[in-house]
PDB file of C-alpha atoms in Angstrom:
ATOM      1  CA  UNK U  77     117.472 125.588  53.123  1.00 52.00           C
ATOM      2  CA  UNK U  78     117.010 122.308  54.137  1.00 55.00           C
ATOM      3  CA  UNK U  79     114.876 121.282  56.864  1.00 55.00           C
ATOM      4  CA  UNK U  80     115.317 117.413  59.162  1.00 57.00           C
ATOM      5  CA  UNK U  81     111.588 116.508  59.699  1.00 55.00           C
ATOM      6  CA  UNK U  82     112.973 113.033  60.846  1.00 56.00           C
ATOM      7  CA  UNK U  83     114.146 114.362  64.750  1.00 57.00           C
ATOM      8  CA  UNK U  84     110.795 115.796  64.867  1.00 56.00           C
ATOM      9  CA  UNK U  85     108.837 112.582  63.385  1.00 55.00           C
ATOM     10  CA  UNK U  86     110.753 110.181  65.843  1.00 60.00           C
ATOM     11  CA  UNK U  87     109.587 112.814  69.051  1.00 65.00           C
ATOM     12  CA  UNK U  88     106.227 112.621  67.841  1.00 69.00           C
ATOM     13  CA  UNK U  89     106.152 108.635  67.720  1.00 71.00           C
ATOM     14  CA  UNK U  90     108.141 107.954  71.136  1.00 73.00           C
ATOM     15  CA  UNK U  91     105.093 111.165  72.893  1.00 75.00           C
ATOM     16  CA  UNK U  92     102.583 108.771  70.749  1.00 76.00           C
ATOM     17  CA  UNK U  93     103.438 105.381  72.335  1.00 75.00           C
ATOM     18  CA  UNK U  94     104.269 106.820  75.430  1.00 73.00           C
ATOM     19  CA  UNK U  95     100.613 108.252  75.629  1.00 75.00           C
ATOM     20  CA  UNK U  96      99.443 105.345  74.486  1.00 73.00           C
ATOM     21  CA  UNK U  97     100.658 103.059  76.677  1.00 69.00           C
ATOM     22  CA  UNK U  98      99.961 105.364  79.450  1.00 68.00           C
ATOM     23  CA  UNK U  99      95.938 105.705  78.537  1.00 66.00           C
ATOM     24  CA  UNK U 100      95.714 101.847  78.330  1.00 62.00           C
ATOM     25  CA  UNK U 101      97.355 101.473  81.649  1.00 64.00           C
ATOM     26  CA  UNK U 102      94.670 104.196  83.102  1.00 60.00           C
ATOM     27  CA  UNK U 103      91.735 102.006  81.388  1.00 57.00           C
ATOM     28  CA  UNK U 104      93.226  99.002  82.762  1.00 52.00           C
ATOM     29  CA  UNK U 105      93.754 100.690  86.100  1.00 49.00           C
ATOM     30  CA  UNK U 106      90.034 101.302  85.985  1.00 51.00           C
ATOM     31  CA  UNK U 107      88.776  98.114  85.349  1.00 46.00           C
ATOM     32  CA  UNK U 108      90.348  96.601  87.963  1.00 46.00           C
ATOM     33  CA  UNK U 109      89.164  99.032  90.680  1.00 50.00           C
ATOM     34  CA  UNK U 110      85.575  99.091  89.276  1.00 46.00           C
ATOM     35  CA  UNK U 111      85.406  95.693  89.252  1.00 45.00           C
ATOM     36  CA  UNK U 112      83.391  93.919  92.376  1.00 50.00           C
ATOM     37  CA  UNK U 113      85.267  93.823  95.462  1.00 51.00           C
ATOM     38  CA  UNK U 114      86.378  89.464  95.020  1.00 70.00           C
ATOM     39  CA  UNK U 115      86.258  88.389  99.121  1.00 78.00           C
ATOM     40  CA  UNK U 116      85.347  84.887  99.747  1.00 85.00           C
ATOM     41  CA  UNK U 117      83.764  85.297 103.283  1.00 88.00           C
ATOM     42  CA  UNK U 118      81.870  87.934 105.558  1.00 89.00           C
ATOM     43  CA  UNK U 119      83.880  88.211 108.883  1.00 90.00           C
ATOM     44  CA  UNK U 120      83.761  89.815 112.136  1.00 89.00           C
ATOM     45  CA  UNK U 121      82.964  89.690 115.728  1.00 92.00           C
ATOM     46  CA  UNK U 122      79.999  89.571 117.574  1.00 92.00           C
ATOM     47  CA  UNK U 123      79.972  91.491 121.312  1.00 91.00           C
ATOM     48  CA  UNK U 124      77.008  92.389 123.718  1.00 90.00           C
ATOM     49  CA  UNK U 125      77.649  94.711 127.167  1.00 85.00           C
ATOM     50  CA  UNK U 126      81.644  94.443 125.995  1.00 86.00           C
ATOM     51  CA  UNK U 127      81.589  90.349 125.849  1.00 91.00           C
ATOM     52  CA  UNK U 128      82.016  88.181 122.715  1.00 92.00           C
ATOM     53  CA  UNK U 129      77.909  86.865 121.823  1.00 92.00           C
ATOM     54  CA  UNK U 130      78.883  83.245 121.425  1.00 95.00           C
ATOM     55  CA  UNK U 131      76.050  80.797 119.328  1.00 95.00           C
ATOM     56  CA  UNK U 132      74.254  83.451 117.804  1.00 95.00           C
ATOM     57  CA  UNK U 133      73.160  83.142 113.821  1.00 97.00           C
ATOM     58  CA  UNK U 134      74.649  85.023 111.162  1.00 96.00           C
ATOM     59  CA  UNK U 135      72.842  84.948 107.329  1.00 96.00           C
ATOM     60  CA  UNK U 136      72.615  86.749 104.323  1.00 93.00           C
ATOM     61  CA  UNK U 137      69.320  88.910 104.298  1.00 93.00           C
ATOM     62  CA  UNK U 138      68.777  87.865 100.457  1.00 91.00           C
ATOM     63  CA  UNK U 139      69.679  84.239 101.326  1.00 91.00           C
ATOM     64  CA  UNK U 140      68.771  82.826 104.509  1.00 93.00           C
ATOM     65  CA  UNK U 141      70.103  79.441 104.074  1.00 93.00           C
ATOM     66  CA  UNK U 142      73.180  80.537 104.197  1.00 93.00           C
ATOM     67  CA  UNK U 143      74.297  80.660 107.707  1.00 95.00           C
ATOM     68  CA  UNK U 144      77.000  80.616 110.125  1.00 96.00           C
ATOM     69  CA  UNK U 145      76.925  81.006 113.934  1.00 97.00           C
ATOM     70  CA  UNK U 146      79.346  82.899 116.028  1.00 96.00           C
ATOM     71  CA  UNK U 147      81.947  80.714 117.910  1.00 96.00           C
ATOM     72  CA  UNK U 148      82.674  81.474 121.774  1.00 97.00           C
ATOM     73  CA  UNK U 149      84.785  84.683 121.406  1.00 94.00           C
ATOM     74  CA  UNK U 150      81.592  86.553 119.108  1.00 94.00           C
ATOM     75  CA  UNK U 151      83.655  85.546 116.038  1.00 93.00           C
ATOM     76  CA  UNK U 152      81.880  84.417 112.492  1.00 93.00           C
ATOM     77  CA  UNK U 153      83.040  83.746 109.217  1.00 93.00           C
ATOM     78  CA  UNK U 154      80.205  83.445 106.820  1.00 93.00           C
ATOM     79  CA  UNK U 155      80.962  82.433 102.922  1.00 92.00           C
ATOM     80  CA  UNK U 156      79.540  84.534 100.505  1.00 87.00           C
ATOM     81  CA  UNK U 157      77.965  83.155  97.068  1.00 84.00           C
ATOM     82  CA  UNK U 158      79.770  83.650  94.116  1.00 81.00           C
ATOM     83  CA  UNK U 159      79.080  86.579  92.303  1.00 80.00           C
ATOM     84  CA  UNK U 160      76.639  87.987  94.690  1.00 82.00           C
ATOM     85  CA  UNK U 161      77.208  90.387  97.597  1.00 84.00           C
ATOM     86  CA  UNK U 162      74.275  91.059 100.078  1.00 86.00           C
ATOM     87  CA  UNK U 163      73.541  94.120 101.294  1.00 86.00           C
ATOM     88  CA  UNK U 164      73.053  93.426 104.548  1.00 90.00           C
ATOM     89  CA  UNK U 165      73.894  90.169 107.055  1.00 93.00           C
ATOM     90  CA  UNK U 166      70.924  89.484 109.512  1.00 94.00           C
ATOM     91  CA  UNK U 167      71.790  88.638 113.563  1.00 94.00           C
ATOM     92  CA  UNK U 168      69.760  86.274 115.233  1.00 94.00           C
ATOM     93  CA  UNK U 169      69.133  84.757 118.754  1.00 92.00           C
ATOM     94  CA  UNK U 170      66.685  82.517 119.544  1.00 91.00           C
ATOM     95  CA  UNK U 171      64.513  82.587 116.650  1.00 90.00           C
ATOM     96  CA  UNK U 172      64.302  86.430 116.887  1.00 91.00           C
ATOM     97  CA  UNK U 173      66.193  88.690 114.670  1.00 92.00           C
ATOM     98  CA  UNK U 174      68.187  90.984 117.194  1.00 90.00           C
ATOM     99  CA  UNK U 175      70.316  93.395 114.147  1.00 91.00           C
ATOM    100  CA  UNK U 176      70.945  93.818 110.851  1.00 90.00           C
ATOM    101  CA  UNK U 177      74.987  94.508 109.675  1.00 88.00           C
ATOM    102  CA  UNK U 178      75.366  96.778 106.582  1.00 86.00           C
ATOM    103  CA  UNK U 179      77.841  95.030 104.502  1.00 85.00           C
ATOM    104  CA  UNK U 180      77.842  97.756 101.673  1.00 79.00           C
ATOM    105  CA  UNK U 181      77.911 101.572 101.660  1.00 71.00           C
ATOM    106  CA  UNK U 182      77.890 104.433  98.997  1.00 69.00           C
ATOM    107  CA  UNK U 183      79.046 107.654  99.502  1.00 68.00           C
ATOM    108  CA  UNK U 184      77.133 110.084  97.327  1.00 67.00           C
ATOM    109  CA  UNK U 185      76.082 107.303  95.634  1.00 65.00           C
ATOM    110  CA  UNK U 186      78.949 106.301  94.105  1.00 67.00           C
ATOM    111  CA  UNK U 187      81.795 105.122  95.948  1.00 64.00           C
ATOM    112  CA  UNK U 188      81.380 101.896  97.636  1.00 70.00           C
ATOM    113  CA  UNK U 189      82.456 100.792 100.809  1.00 74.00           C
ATOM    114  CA  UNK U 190      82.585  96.721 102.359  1.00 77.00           C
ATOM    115  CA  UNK U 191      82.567  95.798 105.418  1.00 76.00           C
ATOM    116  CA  UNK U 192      82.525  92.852 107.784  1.00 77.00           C
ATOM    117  CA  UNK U 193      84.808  91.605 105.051  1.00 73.00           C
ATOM    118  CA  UNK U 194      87.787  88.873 105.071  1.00 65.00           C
ATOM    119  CA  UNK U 195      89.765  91.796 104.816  1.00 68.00           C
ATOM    120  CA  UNK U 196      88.298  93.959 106.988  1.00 71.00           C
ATOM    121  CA  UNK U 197      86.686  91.544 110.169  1.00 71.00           C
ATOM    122  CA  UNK U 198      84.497  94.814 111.478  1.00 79.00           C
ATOM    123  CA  UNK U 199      83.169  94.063 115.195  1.00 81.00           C
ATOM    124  CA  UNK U 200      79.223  94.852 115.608  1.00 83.00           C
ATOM    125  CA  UNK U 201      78.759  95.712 119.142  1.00 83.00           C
ATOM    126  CA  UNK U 202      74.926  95.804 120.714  1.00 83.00           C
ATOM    127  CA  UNK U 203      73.514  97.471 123.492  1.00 79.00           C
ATOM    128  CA  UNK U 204      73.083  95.571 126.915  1.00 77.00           C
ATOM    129  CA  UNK U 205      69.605  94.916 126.184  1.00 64.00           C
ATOM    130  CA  UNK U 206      68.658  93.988 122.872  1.00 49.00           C
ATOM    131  CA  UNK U 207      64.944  94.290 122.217  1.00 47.00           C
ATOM    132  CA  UNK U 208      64.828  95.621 118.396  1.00 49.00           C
ATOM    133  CA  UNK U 209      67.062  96.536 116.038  1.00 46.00           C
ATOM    134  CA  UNK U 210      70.195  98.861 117.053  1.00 48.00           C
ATOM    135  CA  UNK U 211      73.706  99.232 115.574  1.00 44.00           C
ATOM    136  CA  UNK U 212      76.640 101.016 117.436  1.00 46.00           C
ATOM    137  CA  UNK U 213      79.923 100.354 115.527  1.00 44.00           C
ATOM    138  CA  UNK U 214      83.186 101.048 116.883  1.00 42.00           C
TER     139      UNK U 214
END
């Protein structure tokens, strides 16, 4: 009795580099959505009692001297440093810091969420009457 081991051998390579090349493109996969979210700029709009909040500062908490200022329709677009992300961009008018925007958010602590983001352009919206710090999104 003679038995062909070669049909069998030639299965076993093709299921071995077929594996292969699938787990590398997982790992791959992986790195790349693991990897820092790469946006240039913050981005979004401004609005007070439903009206754009023209000339008002917008800065990194972690680096104030980086700024921007919104332009007459409540828009801003703030660069970000390289390699850094804040957590949080700081609103202020007149001297006074009116709100704080969240820029990143985990959910149960793992997945991460950006926003006011190139990509993204959230819109913070602030009660009539801004005396401290309050955050309605919408």
């Amino acid at each position: 009795m003679k038995i062909n081991l070669s049909k069998g051998l030639i299965r076993s390579n093709k299921i071995i580099r077929m594996t292969t090349k699938l787990l590398l493109s997982a790992i791959l996969w992986s790195l790349v959505c693991c990897t820092p979210y790469k946006f240039k700029r913050y981005e979004g709009f401004i609005y007070q009692a439903e009206k754009p909040l023209p000339h008002v500062e917008i800065f990194e908490q972690d680096n104030p001297e980086n700024s921007t200022q919104t332009d007459e329709d409540g828009f801003f677009s703030l660069n970000k440093r390289a390699g850094a992300v804040s957590r949080f961009l700081m609103v202020r008018k007149n001297n006074a810091i009116i709100d704080s925007i969240q820029v990143i958010r985990t959910s149960a602590g793992e997945q991460l969420a950006y926003y006011f983001t190139e990509s993204r352009k959230d819109t913070l919206f602030l009660k009539p009457e801004t005396d401290g710090m309050n955050l309605e999104r919408k």
